mmCIF file of C-alpha atoms in Angstrom:
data_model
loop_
_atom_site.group_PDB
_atom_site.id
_atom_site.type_symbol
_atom_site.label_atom_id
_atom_site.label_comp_id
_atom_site.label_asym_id
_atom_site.label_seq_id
_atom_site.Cartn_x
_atom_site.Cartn_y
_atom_site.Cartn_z
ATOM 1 C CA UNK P 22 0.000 0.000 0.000
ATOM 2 C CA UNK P 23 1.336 3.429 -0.868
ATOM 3 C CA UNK P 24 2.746 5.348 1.644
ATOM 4 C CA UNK P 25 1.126 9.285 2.590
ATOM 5 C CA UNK P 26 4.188 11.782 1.808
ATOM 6 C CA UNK P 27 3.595 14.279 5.085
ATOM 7 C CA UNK P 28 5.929 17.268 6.066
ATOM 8 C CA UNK P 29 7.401 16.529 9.050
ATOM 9 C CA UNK P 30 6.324 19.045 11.855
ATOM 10 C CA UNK P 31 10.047 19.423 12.882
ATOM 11 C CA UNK P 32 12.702 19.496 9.901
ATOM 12 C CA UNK P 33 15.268 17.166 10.543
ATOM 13 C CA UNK P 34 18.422 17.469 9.685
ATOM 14 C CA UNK P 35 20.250 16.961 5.849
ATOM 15 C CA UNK P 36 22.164 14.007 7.955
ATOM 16 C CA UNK P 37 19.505 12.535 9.553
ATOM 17 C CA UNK P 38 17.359 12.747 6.004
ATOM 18 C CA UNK P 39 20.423 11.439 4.118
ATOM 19 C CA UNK P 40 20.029 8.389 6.311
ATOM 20 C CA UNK P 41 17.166 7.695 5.898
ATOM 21 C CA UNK P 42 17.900 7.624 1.693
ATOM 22 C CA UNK P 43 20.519 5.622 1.924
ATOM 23 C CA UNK P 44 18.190 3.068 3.505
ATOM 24 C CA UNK P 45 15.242 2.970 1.511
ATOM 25 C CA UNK P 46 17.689 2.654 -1.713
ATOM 26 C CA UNK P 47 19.319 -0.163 -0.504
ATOM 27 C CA UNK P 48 16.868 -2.047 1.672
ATOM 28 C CA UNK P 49 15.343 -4.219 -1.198
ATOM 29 C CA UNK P 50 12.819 -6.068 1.546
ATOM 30 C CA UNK P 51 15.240 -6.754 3.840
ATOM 31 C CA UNK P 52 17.616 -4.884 6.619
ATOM 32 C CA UNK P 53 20.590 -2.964 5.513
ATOM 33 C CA UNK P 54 23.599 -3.970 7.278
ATOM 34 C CA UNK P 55 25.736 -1.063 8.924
ATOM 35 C CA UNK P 56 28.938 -1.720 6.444
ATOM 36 C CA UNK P 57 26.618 -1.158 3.093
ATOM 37 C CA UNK P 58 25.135 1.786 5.097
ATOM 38 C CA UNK P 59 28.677 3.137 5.830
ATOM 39 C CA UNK P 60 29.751 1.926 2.093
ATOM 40 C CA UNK P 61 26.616 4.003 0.575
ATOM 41 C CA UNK P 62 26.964 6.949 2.798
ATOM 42 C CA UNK P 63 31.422 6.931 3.030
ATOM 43 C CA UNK P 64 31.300 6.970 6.700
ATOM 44 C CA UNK P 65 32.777 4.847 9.544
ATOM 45 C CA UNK P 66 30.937 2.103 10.279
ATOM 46 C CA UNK P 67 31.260 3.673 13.554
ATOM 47 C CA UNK P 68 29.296 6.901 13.055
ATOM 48 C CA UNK P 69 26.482 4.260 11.586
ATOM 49 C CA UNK P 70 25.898 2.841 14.431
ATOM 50 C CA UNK P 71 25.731 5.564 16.734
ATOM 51 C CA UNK P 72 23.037 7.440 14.165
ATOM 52 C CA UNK P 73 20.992 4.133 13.793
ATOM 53 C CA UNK P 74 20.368 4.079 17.600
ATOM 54 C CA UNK P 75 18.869 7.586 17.494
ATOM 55 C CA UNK P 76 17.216 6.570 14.218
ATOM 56 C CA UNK P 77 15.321 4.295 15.921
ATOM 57 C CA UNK P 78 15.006 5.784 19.222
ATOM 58 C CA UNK P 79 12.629 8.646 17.216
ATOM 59 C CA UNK P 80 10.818 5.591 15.623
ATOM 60 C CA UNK P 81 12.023 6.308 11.770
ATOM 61 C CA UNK P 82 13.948 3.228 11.906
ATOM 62 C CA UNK P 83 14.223 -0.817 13.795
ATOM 63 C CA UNK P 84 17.275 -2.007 14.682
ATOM 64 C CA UNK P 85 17.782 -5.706 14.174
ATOM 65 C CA UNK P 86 21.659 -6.744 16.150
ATOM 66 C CA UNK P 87 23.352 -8.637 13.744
ATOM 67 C CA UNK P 88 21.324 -7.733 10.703
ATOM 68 C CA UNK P 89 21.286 -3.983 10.382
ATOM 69 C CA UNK P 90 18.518 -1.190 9.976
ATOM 70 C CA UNK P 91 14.592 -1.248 8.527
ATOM 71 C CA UNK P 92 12.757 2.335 7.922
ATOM 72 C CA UNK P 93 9.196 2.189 9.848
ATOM 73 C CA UNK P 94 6.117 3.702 7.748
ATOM 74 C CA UNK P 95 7.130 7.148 9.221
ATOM 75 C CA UNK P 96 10.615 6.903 7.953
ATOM 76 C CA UNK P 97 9.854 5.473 4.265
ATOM 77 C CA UNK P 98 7.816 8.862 4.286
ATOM 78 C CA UNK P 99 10.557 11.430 5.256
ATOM 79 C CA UNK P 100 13.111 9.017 2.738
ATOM 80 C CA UNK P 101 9.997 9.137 0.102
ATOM 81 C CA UNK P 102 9.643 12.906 -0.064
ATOM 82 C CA UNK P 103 13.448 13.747 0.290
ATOM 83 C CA UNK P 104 14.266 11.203 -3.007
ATOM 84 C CA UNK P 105 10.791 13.014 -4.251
ATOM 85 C CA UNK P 106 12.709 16.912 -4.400
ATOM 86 C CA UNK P 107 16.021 15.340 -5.417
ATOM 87 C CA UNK P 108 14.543 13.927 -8.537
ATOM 88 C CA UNK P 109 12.386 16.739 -9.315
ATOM 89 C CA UNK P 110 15.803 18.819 -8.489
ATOM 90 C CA UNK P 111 17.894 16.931 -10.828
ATOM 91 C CA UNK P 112 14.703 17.475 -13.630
ATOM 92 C CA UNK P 113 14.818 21.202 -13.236
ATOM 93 C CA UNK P 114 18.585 21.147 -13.306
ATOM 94 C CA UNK P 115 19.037 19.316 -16.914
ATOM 95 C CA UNK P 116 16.232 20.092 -18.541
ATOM 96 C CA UNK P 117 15.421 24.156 -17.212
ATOM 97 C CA UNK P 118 19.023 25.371 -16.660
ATOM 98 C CA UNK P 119 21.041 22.848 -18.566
ATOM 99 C CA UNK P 120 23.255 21.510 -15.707
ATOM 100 C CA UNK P 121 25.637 18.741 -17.087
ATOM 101 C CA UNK P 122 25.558 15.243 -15.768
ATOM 102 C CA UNK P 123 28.780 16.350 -13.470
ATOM 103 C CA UNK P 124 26.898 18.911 -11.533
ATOM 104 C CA UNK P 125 23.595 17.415 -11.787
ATOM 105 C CA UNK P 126 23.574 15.258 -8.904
ATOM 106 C CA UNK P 127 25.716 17.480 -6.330
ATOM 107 C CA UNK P 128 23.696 20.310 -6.696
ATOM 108 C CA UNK P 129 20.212 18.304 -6.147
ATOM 109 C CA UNK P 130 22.239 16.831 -3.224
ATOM 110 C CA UNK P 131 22.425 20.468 -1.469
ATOM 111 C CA UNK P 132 19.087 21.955 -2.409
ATOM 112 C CA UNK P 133 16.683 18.699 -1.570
ATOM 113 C CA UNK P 134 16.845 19.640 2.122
ATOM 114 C CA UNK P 135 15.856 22.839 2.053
ATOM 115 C CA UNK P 136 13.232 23.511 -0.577
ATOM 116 C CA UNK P 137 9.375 24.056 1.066
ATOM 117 C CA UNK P 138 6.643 21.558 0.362
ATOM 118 C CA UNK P 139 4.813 25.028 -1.745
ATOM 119 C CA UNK P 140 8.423 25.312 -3.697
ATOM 120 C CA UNK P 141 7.800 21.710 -4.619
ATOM 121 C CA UNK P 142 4.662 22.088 -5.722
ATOM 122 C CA UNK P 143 5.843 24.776 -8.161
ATOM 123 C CA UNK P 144 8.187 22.490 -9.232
ATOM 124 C CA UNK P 145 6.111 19.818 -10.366
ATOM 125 C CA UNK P 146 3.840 22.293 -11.614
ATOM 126 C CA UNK P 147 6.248 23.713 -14.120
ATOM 127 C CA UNK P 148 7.730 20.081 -14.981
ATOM 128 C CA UNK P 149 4.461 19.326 -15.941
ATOM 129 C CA UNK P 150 3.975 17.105 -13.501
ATOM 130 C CA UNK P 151 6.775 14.721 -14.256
ATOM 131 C CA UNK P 152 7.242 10.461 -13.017
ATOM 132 C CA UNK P 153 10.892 10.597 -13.971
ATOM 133 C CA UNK P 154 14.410 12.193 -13.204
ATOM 134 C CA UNK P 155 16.412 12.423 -16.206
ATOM 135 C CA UNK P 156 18.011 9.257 -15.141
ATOM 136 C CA UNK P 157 14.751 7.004 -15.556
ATOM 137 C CA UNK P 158 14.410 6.744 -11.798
ATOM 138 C CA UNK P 159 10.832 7.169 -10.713
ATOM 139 C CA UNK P 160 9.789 10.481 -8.759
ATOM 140 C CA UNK P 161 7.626 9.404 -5.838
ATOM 141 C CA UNK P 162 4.232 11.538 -5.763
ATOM 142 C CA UNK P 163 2.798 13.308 -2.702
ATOM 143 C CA UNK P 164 0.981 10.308 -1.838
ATOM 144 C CA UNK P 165 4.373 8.206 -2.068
ATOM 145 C CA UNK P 166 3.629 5.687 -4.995
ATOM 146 C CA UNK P 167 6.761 5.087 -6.855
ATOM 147 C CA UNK P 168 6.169 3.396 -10.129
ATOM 148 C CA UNK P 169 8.173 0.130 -11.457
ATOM 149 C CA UNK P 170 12.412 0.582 -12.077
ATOM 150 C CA UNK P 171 13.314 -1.494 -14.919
ATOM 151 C CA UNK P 172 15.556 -4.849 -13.378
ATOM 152 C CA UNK P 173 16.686 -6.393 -16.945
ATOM 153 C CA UNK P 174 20.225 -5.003 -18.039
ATOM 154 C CA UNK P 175 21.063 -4.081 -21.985
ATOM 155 C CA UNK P 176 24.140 -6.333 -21.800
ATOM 156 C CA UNK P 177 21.925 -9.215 -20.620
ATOM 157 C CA UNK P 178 19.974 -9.210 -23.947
ATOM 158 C CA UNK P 179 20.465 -11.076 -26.892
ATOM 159 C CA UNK P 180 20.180 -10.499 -30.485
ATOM 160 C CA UNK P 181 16.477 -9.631 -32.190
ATOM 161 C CA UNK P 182 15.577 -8.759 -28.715
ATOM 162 C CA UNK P 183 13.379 -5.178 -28.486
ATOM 163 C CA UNK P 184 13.349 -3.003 -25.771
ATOM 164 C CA UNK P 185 12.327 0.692 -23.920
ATOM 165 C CA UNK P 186 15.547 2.230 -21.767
ATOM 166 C CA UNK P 187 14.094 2.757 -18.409
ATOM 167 C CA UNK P 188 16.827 3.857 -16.136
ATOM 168 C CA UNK P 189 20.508 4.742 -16.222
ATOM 169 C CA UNK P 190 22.863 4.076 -13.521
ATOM 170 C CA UNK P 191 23.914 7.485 -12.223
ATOM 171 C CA UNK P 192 27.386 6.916 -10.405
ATOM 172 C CA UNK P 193 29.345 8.017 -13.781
ATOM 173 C CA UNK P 194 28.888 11.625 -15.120
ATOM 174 C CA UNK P 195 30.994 10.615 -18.126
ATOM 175 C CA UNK P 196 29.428 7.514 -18.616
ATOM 176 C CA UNK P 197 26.034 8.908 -18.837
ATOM 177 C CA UNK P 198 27.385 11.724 -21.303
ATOM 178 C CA UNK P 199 29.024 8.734 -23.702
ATOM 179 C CA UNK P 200 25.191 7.121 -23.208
ATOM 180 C CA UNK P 201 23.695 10.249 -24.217
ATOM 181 C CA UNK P 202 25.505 10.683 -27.392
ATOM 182 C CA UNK P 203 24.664 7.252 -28.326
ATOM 183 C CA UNK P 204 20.915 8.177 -27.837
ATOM 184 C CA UNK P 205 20.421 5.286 -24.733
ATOM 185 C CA UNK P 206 18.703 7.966 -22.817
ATOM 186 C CA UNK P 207 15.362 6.553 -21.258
ATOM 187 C CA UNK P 208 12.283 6.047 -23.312
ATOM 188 C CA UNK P 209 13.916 5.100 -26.222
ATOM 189 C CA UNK P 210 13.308 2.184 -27.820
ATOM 190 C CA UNK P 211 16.134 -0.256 -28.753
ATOM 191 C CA UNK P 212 16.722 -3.568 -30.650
ATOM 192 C CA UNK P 213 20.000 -5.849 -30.157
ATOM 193 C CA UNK P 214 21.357 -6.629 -33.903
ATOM 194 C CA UNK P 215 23.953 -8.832 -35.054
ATOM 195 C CA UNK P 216 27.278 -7.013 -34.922
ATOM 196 C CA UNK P 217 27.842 -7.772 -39.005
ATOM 197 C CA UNK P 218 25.488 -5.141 -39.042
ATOM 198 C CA UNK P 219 28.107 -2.559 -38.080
ATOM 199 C CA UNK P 220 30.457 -0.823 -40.221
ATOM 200 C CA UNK P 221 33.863 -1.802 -40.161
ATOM 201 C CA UNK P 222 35.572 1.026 -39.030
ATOM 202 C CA UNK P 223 32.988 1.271 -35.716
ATOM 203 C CA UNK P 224 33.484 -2.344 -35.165
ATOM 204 C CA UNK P 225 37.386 -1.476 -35.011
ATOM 205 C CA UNK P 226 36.885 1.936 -32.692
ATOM 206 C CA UNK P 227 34.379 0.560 -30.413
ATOM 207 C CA UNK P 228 36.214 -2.838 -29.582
ATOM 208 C CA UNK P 229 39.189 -0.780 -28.542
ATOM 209 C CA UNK P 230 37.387 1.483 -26.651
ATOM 210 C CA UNK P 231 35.129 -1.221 -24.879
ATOM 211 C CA UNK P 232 34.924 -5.007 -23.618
ATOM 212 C CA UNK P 233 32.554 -7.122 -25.484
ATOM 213 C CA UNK P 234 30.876 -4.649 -27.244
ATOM 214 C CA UNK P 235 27.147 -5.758 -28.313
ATOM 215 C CA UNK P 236 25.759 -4.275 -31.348
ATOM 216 C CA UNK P 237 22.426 -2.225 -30.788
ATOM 217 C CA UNK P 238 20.271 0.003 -33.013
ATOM 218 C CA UNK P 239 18.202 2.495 -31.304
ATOM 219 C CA UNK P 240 15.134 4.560 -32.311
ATOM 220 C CA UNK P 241 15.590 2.868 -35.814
ATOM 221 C CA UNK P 242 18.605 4.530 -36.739
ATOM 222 C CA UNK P 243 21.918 3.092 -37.709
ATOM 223 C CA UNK P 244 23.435 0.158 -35.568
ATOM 224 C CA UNK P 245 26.402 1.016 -33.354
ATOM 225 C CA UNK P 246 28.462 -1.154 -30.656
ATOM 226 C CA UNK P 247 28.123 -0.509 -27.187
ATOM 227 C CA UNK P 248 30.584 -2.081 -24.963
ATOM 228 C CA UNK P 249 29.620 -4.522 -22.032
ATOM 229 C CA UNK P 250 30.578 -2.427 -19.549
ATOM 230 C CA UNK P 251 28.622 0.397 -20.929
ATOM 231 C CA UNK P 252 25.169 -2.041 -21.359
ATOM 232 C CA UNK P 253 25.642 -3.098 -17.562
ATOM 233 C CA UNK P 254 24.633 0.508 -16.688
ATOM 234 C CA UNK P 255 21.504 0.616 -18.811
ATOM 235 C CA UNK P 256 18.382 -0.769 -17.762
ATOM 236 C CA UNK P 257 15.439 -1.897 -20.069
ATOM 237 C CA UNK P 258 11.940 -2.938 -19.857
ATOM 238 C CA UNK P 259 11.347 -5.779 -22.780
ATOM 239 C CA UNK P 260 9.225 -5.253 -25.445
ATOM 240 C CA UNK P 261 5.851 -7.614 -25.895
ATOM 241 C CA UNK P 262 7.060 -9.925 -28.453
#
């Protein structure tokens, strides 16, 4: 059941809010140990444990010993609307001002803890009401429904297979600028070719440039070679057959 998205009637902290992130994004159903926590966040495992225990001493988190840390209902809403300004941040940011991929994230990272809930609704208004970052990721709504994130990975497909680009790993500002010249931004639609298909002389550059490339033509246009590495970071929802 969706979660309600309510302002908190004390503002915690960017800390305490970053927390709470980190844990919804990696918490996949079960509890997030303290060394992903400290991996995710690049802190000492030792400063984890100390916030966890206040975490869940003001009830936005349990503890399990041994196992790590679970948001309650009135965490997942305080991580649900912070992820909900980042994403409408990073929107505003690429597609309003023209931010590139470097500065894209950092600068979503320092405003999403300080914009007002009637600064977000402007936001969204003037988006047009968007459901995704320029990444792919969903944007959680008010009411804190996230829609589906693509699971399958481009490099996992195989040849004649057709698919729609839903989300882009975002830990690589230069990767994402390589997939953006190669048109692999989200929405578009894909199919996997045979790499004969390719021209020579792309065959040549890409396989130096890449591991494994995999041949792919997107939006109908010309096929090109992606590399494996590159595919890994792409990920697709499959087209009916």
């Amino acid at each position: 059941m969706a979660q309600t998205i309510q302002e908190p009637s004390a503002r915690l902290s960017p800390s305490t809010e970053d927390y709470l992130k980190a844990i919804y994004k990696l918490e996949e159903g079960d509890p997030v140990p303290t060394k992903a926590l400290a991996g995710e966040l690049e802190i000492a495992a030792a400063s984890v444990t100390g916030m966890t225990k206040r975490l869940a001493e003001r009830g936005l988190i349990e503890r399990e010993p041994y196992k790590g840390a679970t948001l309650t209902d009135a965490g997942t809403k305080v991580a649900l609307e912070v992820i909900r300004h980042h994403r409408l941040l990073e929107l505003y940011l690429k597609e309003e001002i023209g931010h590139s991929w470097e500065e894209l994230h950092e600068e979503a990272e320092r405003l999403e803890h300080h914009i007002s809930e009637a600064f977000e609704d402007r936001l969204d208004e003037l988006l047009d009401h968007p459901t995704r970052d320029p990444h792919g990721h969903p944007i959680p709504t008010r009411s804190g429904e996230v829609e589906e994130t693509a699971t399958q990975r481009l490099a996992d497909l195989e040849d004649g297979d057709r698919a729609v680009v839903g989300h882009l790993s975002d830990k690589n500002p230069a990767l994402l600028e390589h997939l953006e010249e190669c048109g692999l931004m989200p929405g578009a639609s894909l199919e996997v070719t045979e790499a004969q298909e390719v021209t020579e002389a792309q065959e040549v550059a890409e396989a130096q440039a890449f591991e494994e490339p995999i041949a792919v033509r997107v939006e109908g246009g010309e096929p090109q070679l992606v590399g494996r590495v590159v595919a890994r970071s792409v990920f697709v929802f499959l087209a009916a057959s």
